[in-house]
mmCIF file of C-alpha atoms in Angstrom:
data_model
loop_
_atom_site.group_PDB
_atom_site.id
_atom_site.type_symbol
_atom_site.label_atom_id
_atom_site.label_comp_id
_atom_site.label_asym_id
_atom_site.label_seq_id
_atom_site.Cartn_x
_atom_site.Cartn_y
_atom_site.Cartn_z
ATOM 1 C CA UNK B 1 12.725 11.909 -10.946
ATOM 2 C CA UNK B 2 11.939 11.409 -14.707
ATOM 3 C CA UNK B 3 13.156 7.502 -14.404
ATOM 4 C CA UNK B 4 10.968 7.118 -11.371
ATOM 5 C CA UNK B 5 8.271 8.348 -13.673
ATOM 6 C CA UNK B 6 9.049 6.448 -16.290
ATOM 7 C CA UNK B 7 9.280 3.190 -13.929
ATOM 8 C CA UNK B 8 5.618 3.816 -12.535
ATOM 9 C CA UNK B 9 4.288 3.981 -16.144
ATOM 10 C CA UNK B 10 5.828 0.879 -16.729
ATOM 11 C CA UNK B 11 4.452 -0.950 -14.322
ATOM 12 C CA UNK B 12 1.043 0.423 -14.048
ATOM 13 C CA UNK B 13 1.175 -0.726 -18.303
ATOM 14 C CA UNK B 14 2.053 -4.344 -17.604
ATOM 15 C CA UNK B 15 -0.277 -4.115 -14.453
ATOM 16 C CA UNK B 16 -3.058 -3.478 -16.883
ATOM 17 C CA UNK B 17 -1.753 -6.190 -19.037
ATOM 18 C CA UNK B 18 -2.035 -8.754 -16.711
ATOM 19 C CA UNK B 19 -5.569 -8.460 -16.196
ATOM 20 C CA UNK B 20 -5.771 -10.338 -19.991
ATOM 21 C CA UNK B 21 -5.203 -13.658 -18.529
ATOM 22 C CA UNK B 22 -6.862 -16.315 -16.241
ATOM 23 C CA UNK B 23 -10.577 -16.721 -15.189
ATOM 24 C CA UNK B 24 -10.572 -13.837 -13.958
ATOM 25 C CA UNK B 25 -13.293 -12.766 -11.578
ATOM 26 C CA UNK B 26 -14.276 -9.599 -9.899
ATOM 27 C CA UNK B 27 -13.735 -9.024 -5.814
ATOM 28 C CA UNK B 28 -14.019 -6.886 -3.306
ATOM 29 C CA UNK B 29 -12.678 -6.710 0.266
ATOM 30 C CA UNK B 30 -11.161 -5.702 3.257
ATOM 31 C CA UNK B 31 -8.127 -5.800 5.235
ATOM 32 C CA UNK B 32 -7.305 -4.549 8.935
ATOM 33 C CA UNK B 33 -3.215 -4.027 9.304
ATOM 34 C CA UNK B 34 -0.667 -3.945 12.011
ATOM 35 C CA UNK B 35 1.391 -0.866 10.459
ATOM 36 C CA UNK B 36 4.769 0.208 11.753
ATOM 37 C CA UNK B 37 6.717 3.148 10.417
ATOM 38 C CA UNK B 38 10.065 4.061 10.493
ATOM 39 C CA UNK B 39 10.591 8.075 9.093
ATOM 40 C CA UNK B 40 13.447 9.664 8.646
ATOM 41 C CA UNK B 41 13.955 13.197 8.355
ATOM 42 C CA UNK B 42 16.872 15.290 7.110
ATOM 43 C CA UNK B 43 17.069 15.974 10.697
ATOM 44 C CA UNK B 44 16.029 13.273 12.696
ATOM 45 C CA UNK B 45 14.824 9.810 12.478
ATOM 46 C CA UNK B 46 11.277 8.345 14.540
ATOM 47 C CA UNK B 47 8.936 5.856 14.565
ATOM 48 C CA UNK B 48 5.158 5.491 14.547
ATOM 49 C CA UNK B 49 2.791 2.531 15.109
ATOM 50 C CA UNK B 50 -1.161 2.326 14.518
ATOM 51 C CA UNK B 51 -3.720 0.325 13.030
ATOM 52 C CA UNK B 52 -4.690 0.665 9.163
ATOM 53 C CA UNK B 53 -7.819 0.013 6.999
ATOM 54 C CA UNK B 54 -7.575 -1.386 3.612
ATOM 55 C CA UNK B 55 -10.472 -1.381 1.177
ATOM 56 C CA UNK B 56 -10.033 -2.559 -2.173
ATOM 57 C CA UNK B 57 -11.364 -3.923 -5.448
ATOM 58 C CA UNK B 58 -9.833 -5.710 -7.712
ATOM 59 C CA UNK B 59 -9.950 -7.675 -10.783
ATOM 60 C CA UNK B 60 -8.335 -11.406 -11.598
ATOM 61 C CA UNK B 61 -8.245 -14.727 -10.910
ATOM 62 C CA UNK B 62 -7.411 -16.380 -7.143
ATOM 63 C CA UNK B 63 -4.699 -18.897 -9.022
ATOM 64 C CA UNK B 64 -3.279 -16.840 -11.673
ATOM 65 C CA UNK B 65 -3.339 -12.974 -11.868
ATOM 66 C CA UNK B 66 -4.929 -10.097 -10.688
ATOM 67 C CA UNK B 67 -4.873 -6.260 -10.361
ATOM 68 C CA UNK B 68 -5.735 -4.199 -7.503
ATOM 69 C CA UNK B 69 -7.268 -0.694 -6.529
ATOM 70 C CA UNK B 70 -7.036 0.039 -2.466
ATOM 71 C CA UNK B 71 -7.474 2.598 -0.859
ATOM 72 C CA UNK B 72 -5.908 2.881 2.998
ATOM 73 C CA UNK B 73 -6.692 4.719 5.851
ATOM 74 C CA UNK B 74 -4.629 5.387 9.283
ATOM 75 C CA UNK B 75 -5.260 7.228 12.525
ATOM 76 C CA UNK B 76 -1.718 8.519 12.872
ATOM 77 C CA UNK B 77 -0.792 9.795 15.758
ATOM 78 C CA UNK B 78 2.739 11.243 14.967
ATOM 79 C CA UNK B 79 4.857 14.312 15.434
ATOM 80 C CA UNK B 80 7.483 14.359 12.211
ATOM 81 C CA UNK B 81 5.990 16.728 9.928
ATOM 82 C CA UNK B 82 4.033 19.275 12.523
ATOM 83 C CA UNK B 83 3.481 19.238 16.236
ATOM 84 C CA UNK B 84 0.333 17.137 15.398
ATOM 85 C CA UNK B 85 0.493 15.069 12.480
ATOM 86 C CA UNK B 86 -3.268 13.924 11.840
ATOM 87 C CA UNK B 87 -4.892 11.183 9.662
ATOM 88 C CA UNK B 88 -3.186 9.304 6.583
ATOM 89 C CA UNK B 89 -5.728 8.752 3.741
ATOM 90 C CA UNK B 90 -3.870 6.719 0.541
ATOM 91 C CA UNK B 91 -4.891 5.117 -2.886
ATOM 92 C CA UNK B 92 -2.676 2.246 -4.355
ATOM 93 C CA UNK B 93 -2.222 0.228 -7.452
ATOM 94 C CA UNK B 94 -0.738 -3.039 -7.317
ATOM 95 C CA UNK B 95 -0.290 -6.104 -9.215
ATOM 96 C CA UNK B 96 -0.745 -9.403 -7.801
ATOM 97 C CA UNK B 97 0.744 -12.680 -8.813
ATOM 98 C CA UNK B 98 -0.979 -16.007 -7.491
ATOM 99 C CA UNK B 99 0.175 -19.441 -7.071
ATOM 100 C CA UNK B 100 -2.122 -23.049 -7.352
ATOM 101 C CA UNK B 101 0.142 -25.724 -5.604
ATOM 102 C CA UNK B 102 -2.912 -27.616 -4.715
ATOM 103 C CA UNK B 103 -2.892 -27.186 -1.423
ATOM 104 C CA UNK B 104 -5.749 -25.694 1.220
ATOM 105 C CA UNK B 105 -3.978 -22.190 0.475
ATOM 106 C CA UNK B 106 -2.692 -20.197 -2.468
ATOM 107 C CA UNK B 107 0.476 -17.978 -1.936
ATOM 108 C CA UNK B 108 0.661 -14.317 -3.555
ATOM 109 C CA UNK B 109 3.109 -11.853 -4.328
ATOM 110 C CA UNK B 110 1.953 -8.249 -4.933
ATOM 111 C CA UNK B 111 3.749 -4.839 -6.328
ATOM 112 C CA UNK B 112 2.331 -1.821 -7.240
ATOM 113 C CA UNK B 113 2.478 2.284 -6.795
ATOM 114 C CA UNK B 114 0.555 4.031 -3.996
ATOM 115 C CA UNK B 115 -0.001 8.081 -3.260
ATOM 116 C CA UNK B 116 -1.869 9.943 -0.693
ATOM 117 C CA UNK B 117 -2.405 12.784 1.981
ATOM 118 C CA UNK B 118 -1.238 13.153 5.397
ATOM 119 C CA UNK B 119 -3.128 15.443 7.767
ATOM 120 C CA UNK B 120 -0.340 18.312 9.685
ATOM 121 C CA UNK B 121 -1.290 21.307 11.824
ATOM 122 C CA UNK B 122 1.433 24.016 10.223
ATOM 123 C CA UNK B 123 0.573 27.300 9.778
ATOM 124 C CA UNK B 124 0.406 27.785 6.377
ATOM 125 C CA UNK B 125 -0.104 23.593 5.250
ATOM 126 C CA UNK B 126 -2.886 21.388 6.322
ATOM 127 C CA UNK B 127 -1.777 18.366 4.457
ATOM 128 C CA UNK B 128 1.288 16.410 2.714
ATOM 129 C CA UNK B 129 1.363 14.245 -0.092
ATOM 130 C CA UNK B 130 3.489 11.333 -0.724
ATOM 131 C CA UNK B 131 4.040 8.677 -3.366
ATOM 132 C CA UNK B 132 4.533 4.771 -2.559
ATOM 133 C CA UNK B 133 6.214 1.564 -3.653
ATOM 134 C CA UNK B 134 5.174 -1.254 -2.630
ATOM 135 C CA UNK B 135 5.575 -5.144 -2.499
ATOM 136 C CA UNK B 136 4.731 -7.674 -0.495
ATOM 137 C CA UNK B 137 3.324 -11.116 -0.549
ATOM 138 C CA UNK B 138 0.995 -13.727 1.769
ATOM 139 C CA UNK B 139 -1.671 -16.336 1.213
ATOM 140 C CA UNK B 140 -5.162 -16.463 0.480
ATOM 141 C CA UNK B 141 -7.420 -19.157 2.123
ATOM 142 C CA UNK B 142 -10.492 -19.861 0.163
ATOM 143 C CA UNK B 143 -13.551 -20.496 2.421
ATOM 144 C CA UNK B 144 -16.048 -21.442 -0.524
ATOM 145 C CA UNK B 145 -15.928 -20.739 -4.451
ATOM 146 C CA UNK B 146 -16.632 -16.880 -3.434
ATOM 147 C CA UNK B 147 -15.127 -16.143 -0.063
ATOM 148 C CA UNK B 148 -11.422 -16.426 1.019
ATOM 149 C CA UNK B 149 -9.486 -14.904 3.680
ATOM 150 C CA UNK B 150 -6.292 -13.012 3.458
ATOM 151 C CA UNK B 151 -3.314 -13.356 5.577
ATOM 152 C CA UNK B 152 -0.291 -10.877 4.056
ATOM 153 C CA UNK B 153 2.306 -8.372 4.749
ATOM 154 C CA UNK B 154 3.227 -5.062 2.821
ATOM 155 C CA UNK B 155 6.273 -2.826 2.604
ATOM 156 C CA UNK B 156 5.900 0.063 1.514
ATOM 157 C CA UNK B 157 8.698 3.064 0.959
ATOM 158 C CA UNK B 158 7.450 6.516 0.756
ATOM 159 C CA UNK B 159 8.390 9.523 -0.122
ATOM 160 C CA UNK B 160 7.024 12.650 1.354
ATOM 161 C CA UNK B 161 6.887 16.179 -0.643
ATOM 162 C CA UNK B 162 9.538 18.653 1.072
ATOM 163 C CA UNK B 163 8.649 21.383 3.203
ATOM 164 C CA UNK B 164 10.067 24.181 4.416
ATOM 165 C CA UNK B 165 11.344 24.650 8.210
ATOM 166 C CA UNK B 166 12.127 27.995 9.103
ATOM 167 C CA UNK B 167 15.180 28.368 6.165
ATOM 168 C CA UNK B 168 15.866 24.817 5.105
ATOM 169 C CA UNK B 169 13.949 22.515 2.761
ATOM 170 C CA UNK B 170 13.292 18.956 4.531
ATOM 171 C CA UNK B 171 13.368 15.848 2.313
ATOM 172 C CA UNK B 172 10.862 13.072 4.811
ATOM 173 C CA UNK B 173 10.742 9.488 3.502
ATOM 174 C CA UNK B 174 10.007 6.549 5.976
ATOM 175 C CA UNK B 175 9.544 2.719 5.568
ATOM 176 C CA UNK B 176 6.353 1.521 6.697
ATOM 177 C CA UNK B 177 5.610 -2.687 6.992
ATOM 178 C CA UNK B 178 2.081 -3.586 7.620
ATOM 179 C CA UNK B 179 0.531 -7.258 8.797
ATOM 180 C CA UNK B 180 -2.237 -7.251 8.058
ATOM 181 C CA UNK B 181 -5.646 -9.910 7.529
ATOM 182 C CA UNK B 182 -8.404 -9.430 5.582
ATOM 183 C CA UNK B 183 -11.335 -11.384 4.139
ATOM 184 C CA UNK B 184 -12.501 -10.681 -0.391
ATOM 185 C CA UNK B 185 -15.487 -11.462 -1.726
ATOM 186 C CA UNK B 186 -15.474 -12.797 -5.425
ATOM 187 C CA UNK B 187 -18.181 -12.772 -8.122
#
């Protein structure tokens, strides 16, 4: 647990870091995901699909670097955690590396930390919290000097807090990959 710490701090450092270089610019946007979930209980093991909305600013350049704040939203419709498991409300931190080949697109890799909340209906809980990792990677598409559209995926692993069934403690984690496109807006 303490080198997990200790890895987060590390990169949310060299995430800060990176915002030193480039022209960097300002942007906001928006992204509307595919997002499929595999969980896996110390019990059982199920699946979840739904839609996901991803708003975010973030601060860099389109060719070189750039760091991101997000936060995500899902209507999850699942039944892991409770009979009922509700809404999925997250924040993330990534950093994103681009590349300038010159060509009508720029490829992007991105890796960062998330947490957030997931709605249950237990008895004596209303919510769980988990903690992220995440990477993934895509393109952007630049429409004009301040517009570009964003075609990417993102995995994420997750860890939920435990819980308490009857007499055991359950550990939850699941692996989640979300499609997703989007569209920033740079200043």
């Amino acid at each position: 647990m303490q080198e997990r710490l200790k890895l987060k701090k590390l990169l949310l450092f060299f995430t800060l870091l990176s915002t030193l270089y480039g022209e960097a610019k300002i942007y906001v946007g928006a992204n509307v995901a595919y997002q499929y979930e595999i969980f896996t209980t110390t019990k059982k093991k199920a699946f979840n699909t739904t839609q996901n909305v991803n708003l975010k600013i973030g601060y860099g350049d389109i060719n070189a670097y750039a760091v991101e704040f997000s936060v995500d939203y899902a209507k999850n419709d699942s039944n892991i955690v409770s009979p009922n498991d509700g809404d999925k409300y997250g924040f993330n931190v990534e950093l994103l590396k681009a590349f300038n080949f010159d060509l009508f697109f720029n490829p992007f890799v991105k890796v960062g930390i998330g947490a957030g909340s997931m709605d249950v209906e237990r008895s004596l809980q209303t919510s769980v919290t988990y903690g992220s990792f995440n990477f993934g990677g895509g393109v952007f598409i630049p429409i004009n000097e301040h517009v570009d559209i964003e075609i990417g995926y993102l995995y994420k692993t997750i860890t939920y807090e435990k819980f308490n069934l009857l007499d055991e403690l359950q550990d939850i984690s699941s692996d989640q990959q979300n499609s997703y496109l989007g569209v920033n807006f740079r200043f």
